[in-house]
mmCIF file of C-alpha atoms in Angstrom:
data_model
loop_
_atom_site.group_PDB
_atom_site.id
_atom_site.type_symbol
_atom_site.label_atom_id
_atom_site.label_comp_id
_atom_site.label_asym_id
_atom_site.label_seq_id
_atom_site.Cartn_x
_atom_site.Cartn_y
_atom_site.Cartn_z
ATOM 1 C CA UNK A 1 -105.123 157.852 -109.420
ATOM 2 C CA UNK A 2 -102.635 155.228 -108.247
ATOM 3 C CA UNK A 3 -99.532 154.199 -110.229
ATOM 4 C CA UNK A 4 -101.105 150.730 -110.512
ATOM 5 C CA UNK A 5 -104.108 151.900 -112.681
ATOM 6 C CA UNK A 6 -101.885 154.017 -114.809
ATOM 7 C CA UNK A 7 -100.021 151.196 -115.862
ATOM 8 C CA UNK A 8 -103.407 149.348 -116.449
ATOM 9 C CA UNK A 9 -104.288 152.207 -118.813
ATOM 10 C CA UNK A 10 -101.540 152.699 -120.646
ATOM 11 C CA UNK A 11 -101.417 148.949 -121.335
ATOM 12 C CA UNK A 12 -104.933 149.146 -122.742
ATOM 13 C CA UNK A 13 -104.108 152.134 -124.861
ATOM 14 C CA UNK A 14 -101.397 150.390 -126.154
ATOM 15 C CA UNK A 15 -102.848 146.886 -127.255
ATOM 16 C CA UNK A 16 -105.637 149.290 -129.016
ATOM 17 C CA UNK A 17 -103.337 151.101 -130.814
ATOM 18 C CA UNK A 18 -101.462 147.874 -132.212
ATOM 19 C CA UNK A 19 -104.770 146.024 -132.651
ATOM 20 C CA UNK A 20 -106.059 149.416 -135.126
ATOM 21 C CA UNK A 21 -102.348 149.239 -136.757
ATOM 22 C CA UNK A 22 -102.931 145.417 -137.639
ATOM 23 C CA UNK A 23 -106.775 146.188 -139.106
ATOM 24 C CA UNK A 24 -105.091 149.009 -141.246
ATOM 25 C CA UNK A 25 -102.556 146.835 -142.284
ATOM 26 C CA UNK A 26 -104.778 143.962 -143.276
ATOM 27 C CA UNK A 27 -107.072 146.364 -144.919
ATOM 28 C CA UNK A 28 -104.751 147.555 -147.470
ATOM 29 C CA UNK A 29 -103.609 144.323 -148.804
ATOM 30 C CA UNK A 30 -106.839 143.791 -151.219
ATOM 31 C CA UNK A 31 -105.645 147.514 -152.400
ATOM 32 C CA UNK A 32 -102.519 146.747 -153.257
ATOM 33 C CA UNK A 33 -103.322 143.306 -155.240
ATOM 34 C CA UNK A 34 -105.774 145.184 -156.934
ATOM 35 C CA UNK A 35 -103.439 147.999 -157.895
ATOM 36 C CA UNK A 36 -100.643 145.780 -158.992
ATOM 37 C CA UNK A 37 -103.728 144.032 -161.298
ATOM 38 C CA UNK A 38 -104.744 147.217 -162.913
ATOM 39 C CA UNK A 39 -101.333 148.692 -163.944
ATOM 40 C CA UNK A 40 -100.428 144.379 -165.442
ATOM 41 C CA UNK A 41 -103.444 145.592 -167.389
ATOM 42 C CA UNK A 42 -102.123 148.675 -168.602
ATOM 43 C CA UNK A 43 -98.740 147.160 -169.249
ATOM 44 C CA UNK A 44 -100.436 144.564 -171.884
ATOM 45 C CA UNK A 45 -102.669 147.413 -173.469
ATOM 46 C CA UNK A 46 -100.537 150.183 -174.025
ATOM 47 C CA UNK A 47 -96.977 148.055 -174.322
ATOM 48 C CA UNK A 48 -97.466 144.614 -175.838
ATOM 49 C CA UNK A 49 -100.728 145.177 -178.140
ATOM 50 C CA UNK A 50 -99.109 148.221 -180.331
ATOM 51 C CA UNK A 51 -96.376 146.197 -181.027
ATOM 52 C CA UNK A 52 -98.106 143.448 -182.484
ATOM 53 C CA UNK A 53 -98.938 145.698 -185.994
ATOM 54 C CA UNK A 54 -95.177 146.494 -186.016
ATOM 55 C CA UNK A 55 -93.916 143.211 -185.737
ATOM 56 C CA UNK A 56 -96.399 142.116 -188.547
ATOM 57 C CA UNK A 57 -95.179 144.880 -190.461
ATOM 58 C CA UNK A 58 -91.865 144.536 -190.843
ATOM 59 C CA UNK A 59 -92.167 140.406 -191.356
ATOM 60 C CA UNK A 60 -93.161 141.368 -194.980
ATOM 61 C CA UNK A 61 -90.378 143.624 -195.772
ATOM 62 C CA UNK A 62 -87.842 140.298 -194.551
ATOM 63 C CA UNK A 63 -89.383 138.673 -197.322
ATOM 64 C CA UNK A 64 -89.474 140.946 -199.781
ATOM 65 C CA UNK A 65 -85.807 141.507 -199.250
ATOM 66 C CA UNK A 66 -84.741 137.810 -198.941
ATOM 67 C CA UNK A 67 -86.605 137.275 -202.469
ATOM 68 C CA UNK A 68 -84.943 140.182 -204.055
ATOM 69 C CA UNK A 69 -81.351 139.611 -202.484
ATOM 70 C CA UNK A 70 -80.990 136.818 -200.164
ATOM 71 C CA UNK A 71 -77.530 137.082 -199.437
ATOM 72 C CA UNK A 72 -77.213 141.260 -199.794
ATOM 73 C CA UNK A 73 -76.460 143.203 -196.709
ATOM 74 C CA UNK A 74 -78.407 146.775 -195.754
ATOM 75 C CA UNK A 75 -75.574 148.726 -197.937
ATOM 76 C CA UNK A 76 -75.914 146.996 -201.339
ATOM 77 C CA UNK A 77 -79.976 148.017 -201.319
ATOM 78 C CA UNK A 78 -79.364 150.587 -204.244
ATOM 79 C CA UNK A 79 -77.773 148.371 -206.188
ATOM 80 C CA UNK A 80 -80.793 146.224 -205.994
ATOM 81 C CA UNK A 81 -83.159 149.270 -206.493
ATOM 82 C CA UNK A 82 -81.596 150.186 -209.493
ATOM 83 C CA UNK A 83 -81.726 146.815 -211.084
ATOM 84 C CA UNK A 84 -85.144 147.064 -211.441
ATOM 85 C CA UNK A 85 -85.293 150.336 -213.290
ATOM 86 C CA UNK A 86 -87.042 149.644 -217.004
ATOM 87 C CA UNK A 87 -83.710 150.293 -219.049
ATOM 88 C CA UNK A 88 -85.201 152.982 -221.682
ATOM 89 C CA UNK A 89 -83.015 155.314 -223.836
ATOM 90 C CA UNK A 90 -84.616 157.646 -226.267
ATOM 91 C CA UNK A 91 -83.230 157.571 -230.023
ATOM 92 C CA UNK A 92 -82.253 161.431 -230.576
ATOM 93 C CA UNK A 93 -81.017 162.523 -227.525
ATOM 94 C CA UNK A 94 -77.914 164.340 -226.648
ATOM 95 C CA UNK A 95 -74.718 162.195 -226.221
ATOM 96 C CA UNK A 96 -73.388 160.583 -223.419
ATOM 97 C CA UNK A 97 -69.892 160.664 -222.488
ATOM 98 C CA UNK A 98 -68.636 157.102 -223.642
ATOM 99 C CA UNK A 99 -66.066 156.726 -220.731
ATOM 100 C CA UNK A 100 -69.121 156.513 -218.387
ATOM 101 C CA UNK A 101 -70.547 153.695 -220.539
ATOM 102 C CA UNK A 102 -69.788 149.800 -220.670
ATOM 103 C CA UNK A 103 -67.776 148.266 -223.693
ATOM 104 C CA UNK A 104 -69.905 146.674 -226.240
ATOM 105 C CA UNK A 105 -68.834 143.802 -228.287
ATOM 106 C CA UNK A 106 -68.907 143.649 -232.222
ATOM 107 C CA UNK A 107 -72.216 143.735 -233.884
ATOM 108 C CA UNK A 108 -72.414 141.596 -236.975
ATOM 109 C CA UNK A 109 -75.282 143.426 -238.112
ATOM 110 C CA UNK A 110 -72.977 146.371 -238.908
ATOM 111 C CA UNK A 111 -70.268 144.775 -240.482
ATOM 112 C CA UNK A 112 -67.453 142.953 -239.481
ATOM 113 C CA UNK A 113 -64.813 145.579 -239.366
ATOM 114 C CA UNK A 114 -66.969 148.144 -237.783
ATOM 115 C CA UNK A 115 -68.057 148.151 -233.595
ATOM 116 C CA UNK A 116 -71.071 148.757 -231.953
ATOM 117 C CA UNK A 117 -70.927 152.293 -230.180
ATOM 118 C CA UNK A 118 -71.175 152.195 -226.471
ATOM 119 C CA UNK A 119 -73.124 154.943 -226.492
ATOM 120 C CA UNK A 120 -76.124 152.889 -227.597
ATOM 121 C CA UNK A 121 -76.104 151.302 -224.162
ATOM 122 C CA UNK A 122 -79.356 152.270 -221.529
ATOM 123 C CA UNK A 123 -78.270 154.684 -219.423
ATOM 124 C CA UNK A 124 -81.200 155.541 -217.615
ATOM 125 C CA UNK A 125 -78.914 157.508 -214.334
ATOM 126 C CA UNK A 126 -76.441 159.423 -216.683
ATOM 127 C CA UNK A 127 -77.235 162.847 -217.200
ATOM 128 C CA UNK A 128 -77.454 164.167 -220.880
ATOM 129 C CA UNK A 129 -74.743 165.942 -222.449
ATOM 130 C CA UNK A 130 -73.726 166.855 -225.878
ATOM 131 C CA UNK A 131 -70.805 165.401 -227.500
ATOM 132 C CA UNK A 132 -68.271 168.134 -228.677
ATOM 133 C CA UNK A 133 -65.105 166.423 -229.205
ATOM 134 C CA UNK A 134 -64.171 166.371 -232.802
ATOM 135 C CA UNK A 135 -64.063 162.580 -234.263
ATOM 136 C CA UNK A 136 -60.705 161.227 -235.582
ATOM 137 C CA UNK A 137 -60.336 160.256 -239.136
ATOM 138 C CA UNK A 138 -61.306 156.997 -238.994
ATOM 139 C CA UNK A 139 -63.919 154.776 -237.781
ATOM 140 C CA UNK A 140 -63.455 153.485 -234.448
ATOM 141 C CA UNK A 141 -65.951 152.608 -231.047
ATOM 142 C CA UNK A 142 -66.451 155.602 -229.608
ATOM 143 C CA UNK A 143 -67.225 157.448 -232.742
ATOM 144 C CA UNK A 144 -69.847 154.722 -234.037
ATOM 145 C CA UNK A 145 -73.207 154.752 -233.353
ATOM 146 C CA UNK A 146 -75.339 151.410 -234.764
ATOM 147 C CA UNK A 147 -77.575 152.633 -237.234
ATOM 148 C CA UNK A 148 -79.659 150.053 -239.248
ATOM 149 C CA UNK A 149 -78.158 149.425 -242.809
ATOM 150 C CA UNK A 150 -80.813 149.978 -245.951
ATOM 151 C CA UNK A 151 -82.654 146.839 -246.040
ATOM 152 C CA UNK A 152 -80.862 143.846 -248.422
ATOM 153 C CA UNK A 153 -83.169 142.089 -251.016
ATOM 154 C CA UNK A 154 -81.176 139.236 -250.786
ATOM 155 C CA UNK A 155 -80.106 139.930 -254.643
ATOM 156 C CA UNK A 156 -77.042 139.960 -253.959
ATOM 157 C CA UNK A 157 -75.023 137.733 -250.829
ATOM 158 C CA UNK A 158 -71.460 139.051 -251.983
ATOM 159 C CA UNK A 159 -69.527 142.542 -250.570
ATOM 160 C CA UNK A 160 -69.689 145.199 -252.836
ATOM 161 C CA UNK A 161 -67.050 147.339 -253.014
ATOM 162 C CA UNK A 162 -67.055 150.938 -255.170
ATOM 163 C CA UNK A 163 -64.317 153.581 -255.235
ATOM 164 C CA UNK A 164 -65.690 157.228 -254.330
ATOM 165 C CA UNK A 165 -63.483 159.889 -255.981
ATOM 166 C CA UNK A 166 -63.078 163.027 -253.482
ATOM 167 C CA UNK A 167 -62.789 166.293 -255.717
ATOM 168 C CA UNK A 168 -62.605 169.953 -254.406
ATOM 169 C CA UNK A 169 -61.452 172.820 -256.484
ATOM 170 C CA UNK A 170 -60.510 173.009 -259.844
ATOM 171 C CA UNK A 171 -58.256 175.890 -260.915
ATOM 172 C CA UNK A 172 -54.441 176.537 -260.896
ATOM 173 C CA UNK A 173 -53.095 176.714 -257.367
ATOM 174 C CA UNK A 174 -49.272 175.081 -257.041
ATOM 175 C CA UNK A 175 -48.551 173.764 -253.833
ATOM 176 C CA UNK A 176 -52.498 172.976 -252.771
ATOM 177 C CA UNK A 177 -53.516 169.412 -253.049
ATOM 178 C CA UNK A 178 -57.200 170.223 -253.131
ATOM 179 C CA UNK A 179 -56.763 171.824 -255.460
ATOM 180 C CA UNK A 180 -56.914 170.365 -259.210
ATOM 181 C CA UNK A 181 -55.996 171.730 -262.332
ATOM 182 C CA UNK A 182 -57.936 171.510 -265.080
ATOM 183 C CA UNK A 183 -55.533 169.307 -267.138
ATOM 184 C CA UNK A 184 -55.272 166.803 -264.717
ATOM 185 C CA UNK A 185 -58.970 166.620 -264.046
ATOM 186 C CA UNK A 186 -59.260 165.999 -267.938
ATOM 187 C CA UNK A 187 -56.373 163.336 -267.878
ATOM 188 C CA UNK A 188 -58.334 161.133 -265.294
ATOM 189 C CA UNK A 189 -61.659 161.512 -266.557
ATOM 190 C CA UNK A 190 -59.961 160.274 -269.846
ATOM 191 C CA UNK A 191 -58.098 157.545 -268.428
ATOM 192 C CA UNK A 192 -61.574 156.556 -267.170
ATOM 193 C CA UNK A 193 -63.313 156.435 -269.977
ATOM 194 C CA UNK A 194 -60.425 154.435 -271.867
ATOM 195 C CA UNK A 195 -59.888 152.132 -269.092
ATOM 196 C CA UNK A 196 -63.457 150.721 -269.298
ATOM 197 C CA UNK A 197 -64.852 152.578 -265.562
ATOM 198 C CA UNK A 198 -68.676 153.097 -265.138
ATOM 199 C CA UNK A 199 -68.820 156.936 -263.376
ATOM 200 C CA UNK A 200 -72.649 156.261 -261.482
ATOM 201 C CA UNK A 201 -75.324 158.441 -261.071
ATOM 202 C CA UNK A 202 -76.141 158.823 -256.565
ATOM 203 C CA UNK A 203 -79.097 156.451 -256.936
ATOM 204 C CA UNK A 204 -77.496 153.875 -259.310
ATOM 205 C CA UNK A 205 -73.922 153.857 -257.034
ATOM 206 C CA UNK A 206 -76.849 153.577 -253.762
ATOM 207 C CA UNK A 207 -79.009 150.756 -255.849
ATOM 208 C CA UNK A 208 -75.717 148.637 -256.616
ATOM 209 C CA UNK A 209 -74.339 149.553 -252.927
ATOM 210 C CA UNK A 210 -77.897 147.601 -251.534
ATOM 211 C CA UNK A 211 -78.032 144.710 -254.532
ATOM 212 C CA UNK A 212 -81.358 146.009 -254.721
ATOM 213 C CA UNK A 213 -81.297 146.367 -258.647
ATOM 214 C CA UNK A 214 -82.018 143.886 -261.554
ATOM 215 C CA UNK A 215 -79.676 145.566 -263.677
ATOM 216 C CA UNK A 216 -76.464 144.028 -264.566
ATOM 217 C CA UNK A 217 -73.414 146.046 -262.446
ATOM 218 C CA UNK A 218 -71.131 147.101 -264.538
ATOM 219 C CA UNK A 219 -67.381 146.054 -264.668
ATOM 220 C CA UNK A 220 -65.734 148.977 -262.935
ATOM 221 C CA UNK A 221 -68.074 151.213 -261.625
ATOM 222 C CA UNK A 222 -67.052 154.384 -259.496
ATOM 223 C CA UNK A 223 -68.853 157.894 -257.642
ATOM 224 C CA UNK A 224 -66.984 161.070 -258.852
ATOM 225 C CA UNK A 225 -68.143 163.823 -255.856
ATOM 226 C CA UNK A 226 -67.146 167.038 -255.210
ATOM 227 C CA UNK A 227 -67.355 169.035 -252.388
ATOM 228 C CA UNK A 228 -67.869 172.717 -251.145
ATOM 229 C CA UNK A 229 -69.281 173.910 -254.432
ATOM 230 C CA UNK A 230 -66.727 176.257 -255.758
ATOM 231 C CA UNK A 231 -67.747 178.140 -258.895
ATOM 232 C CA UNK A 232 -64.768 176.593 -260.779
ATOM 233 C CA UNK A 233 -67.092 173.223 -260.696
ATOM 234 C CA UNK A 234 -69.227 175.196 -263.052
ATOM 235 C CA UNK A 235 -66.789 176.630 -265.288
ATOM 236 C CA UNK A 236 -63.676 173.781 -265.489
ATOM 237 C CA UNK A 237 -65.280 170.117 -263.962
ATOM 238 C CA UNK A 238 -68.714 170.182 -265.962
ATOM 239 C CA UNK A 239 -67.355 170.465 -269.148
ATOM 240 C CA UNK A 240 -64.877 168.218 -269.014
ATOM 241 C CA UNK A 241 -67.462 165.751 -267.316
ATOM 242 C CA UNK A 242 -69.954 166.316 -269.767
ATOM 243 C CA UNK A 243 -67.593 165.419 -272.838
ATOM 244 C CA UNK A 244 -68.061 161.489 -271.993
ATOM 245 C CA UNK A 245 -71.056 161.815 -270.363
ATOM 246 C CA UNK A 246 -70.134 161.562 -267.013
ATOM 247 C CA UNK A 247 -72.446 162.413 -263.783
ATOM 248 C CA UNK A 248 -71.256 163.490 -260.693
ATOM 249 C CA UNK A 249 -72.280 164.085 -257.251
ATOM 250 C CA UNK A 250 -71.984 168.039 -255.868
ATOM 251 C CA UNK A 251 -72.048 168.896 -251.839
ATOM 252 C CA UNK A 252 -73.376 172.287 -251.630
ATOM 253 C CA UNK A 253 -73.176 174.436 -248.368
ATOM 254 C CA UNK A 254 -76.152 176.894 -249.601
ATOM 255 C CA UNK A 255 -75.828 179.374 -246.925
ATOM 256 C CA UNK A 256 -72.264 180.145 -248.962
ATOM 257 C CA UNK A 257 -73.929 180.389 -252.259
ATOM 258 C CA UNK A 258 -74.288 183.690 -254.294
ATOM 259 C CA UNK A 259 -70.869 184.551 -252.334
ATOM 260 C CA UNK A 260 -67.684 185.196 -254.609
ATOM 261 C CA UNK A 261 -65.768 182.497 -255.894
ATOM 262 C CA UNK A 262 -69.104 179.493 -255.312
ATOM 263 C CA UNK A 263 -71.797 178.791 -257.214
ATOM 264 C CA UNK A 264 -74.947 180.273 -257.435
ATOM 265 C CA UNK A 265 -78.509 178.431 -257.571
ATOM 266 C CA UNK A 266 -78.528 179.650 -261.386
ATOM 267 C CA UNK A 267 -75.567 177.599 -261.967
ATOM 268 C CA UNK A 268 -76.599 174.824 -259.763
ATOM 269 C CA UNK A 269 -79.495 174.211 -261.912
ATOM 270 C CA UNK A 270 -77.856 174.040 -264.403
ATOM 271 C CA UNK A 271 -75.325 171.422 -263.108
ATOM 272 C CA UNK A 272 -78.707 169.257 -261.988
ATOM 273 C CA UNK A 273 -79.891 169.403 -265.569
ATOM 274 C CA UNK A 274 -76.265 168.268 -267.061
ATOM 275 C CA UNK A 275 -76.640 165.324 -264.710
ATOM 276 C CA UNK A 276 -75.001 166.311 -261.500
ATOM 277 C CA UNK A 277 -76.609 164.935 -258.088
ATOM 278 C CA UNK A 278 -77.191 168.008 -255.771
ATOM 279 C CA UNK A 279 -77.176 167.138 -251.591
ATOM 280 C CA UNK A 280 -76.234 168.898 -248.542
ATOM 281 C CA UNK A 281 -72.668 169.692 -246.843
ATOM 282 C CA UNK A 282 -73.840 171.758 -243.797
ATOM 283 C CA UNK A 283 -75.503 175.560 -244.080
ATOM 284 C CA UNK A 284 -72.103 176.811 -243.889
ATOM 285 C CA UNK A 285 -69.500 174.221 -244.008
ATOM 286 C CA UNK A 286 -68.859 174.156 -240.151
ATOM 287 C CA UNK A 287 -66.968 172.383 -237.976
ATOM 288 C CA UNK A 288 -69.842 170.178 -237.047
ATOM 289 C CA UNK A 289 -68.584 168.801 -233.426
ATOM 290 C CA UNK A 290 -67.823 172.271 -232.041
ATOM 291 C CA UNK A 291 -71.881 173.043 -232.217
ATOM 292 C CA UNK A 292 -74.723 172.121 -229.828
ATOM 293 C CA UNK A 293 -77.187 169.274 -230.725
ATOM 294 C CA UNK A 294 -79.133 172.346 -232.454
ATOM 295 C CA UNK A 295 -77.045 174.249 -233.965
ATOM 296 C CA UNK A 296 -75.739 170.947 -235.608
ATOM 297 C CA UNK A 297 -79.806 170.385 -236.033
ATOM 298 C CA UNK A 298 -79.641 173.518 -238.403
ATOM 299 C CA UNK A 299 -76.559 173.124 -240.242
ATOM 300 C CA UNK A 300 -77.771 169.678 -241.350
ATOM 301 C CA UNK A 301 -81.527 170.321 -241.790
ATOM 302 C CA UNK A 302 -81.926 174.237 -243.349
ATOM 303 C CA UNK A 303 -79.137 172.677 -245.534
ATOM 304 C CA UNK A 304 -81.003 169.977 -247.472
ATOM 305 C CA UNK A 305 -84.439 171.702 -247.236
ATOM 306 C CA UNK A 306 -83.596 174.907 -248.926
ATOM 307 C CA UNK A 307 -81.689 172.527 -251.995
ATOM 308 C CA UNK A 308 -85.059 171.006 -251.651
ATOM 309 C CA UNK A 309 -86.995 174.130 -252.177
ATOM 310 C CA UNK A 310 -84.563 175.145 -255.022
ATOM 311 C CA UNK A 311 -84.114 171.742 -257.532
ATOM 312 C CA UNK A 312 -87.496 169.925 -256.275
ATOM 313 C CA UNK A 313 -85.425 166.656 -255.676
ATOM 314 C CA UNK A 314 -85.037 165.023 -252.375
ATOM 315 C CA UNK A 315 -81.941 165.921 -250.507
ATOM 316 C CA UNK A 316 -81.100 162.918 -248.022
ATOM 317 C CA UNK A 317 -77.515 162.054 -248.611
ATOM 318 C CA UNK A 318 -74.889 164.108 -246.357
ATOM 319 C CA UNK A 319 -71.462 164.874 -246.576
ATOM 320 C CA UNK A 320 -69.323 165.881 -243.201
ATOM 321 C CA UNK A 321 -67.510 169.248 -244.006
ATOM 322 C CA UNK A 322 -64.168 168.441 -243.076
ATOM 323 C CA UNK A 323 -65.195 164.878 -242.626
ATOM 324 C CA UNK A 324 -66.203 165.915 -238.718
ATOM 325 C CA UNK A 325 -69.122 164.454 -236.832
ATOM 326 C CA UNK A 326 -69.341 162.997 -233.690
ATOM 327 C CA UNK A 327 -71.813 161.174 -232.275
ATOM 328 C CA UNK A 328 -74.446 164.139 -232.134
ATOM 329 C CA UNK A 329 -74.083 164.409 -235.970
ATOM 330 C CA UNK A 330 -74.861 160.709 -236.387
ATOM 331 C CA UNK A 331 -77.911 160.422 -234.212
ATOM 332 C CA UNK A 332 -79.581 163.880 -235.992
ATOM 333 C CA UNK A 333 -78.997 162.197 -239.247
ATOM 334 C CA UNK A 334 -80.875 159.251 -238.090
ATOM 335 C CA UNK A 335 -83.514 161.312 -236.342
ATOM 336 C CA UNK A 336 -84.527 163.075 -239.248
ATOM 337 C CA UNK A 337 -84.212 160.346 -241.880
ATOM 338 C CA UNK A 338 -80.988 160.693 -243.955
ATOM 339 C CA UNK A 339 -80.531 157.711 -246.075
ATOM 340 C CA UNK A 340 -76.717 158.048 -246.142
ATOM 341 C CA UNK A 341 -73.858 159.940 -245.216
ATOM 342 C CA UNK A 342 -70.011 160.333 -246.662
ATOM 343 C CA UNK A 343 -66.517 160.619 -244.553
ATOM 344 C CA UNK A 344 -63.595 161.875 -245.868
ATOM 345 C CA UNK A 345 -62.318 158.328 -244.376
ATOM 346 C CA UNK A 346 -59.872 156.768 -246.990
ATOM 347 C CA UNK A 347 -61.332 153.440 -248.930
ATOM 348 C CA UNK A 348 -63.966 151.905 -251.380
ATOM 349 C CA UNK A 349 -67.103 152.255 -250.032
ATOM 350 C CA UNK A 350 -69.033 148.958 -249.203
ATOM 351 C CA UNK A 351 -72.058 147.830 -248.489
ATOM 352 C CA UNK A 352 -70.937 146.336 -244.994
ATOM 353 C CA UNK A 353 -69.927 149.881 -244.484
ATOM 354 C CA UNK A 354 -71.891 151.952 -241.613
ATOM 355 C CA UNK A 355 -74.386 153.764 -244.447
ATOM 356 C CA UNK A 356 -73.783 157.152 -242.556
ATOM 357 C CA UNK A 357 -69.405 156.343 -242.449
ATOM 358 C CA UNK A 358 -69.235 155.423 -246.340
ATOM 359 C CA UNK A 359 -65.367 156.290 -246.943
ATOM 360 C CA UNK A 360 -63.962 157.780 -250.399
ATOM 361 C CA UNK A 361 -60.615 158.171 -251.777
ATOM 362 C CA UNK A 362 -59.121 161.707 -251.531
ATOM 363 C CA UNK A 363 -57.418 163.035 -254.792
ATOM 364 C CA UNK A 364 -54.474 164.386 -254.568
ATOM 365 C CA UNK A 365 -54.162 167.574 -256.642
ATOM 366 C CA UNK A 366 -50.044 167.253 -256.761
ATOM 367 C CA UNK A 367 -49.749 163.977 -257.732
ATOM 368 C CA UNK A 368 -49.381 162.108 -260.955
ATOM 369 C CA UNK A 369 -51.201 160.326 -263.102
ATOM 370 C CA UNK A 370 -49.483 156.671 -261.965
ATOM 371 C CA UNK A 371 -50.714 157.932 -258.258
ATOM 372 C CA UNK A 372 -53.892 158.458 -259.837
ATOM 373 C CA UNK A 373 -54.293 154.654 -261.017
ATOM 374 C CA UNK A 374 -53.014 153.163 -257.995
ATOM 375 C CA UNK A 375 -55.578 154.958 -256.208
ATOM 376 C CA UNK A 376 -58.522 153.384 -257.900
ATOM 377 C CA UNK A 377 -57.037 149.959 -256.742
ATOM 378 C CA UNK A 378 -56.970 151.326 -253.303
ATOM 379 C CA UNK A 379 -59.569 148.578 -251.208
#
């Protein structure tokens, strides 16, 4: 073959091969359009449409939150949660430490001189925990708890004001002021008696107390009481009560009677019949902030239902041994329906008085007879 036709051939050979490239090349173009097409498809199904729920979604919970808090950021959302908690305390439930609680203002309801306890606030987060600190001797916010005051018949619109006498033991022992002798027990009841005072029975002092009586008050009246039931209340204080006629008010701790030196139920009977009011001062005179919610619960219940069982009279007036509760004590004698409830606080008792924080007036067993008089015009 000559050179000539070689160069012919491979001329021919090579326009074929570049004319094959160029069919290939513009065969593939449709393919590629069309693959570019199906994945835009893809792209719109499996991207953009599942977002479309989400975004609807979460357009709602803008709204919600611009309703509830406009102008809150993401971190104040609990504080806006827990403002719409349904504040709900129960009544009897254990105490709540009052530092964790806001301060409450004065309730008129209760009395002028007294505040609203701040442990009546709802604290619906705070966990429950019994009170055991003992209460000091007078009345002040974190000891009170706001307990409803006997209704008022509207007899009476003016204070009433009563002295409560505060008598322990009666019997010879120098140097002890709750102790009494007998000859100074019989020198006050006298000077009562001379000096025109009105010693009440419980319900007449609690009648006068309310202004829910139709009888005339008299002039002077006043509540002798005395606590712990010693025997010596038997032997010295009745008879020297009964020779004017006097009643009294005993606070019995019965899981100490029968013991040496206090009264049996013989003897307490006997004081009922002679005109003595019989109520509760704890099973066993304890100190009444040192116990659980239910030990507290027995000391205060077991007590007035056995004096129940015994006399057949109801039992609903308490007396703190010691003069100790806390708030515990106050909310169990709510719970279960005392009607009142005396301190060892010093004062008349009134009727805008707390009627579970009624105060007395603590005799002195050293002191005179002039000490004795001033005391009864003690306000």
């Amino acid at each position: 073959m000559s050179f000539r036709r070689k160069g012919i051939l491979s001329y021919s050979i090579f326009i074929g091969i570049c004319t094959i490239m160029l069919l290939l090349l513009v065969s593939c173009l449709p393919a590629a359009n069309y693959g570019t097409e199906k994945a835009a498809s893809y792209v719109t199904s499996a991207d953009v449409q599942p977002k479309l729920p989400a975004l609807q979604a979460d357009e709602p919970q803008a709204e919600t939150a611009s309703v509830i808090a406009p102008d809150v950021v993401s971190d104040a959302a609990p504080d806006t949660v827990s403002n719409t908690v349904p504040d709900t305390t129960p009544d009897a439930v254990p105490d709540v430490p009052a530092n964790s609680l806001p301060n409450a203002e004065p309730s008129a309801e209760f009395g002028p001189d007294l505040k609203q306890d701040s442990s009546a606030g709802d604290t619906p987060f705070l966990p429950l925990t019994v009170d055991t600190n003992p209460a000091p001797p007078s009345v002040i916010t974190s000891t009170y708890v706001p307990i409803l005051p006997p209704k008022n018949t509207g007899k009476t619109s003016s204070k009433v004001s009563i002295p409560v006498l505060n008598y322990h033991s009666v019997a010879i022992d120098p140097g002890n002021i709750v102790v009494i002798t007998p000859d100074k027990l019989a020198e006050q009841m006298a000077y009562l008696h001379d000096h025109g005072y009105t010693p009440l029975s419980l319900e007449t002092f609690f009648r006068l107390l309310e202004g829910n009586t139709s009888e005339k008050a008299p002039e002077k009246p006043v509540l002798l009481t005395f606590d712990d039931g010693y025997l010596d209340n038997y032997e010295k204080a009745m008879p020297i009560l009964a020779k004017y006629g006097f009643p009294a008010t005993l606070f019995v701790s019965p899981g100490m009677t029968e013991q040496d030196g206090y009264l049996n139920w013989e003897q307490i009977k006997k004081m009922q019949a002679r005109g003595w009011d019989i109520q509760p001062h704890g099973m066993s005179h304890p100190h009444l902030p040192k116990l659980t919610a239910e030990e507290q619960a027995y000391e205060i219940v077991e007590a007035r239902k056995l004096i129940e069982e015994h006399l057949g009279t109801k039992a609903d007036v308490f007396c703190y041994p010691y003069g100790e509760r806390n708030k515990t004590t106050l909310k169990l004698l709510k719970q279960h329906e005392f009607r009142f409830a005396f301190t060892i606080d010093q004062g008349f008792a009134t009727n805008e008085q707390s009627p579970f924080l009624l105060k007395r007036l603590f005799v002195n067993g050293e002191e005179d007879l002039q000490a004795f008089v001033k005391l009864l015009k003690l306000k």
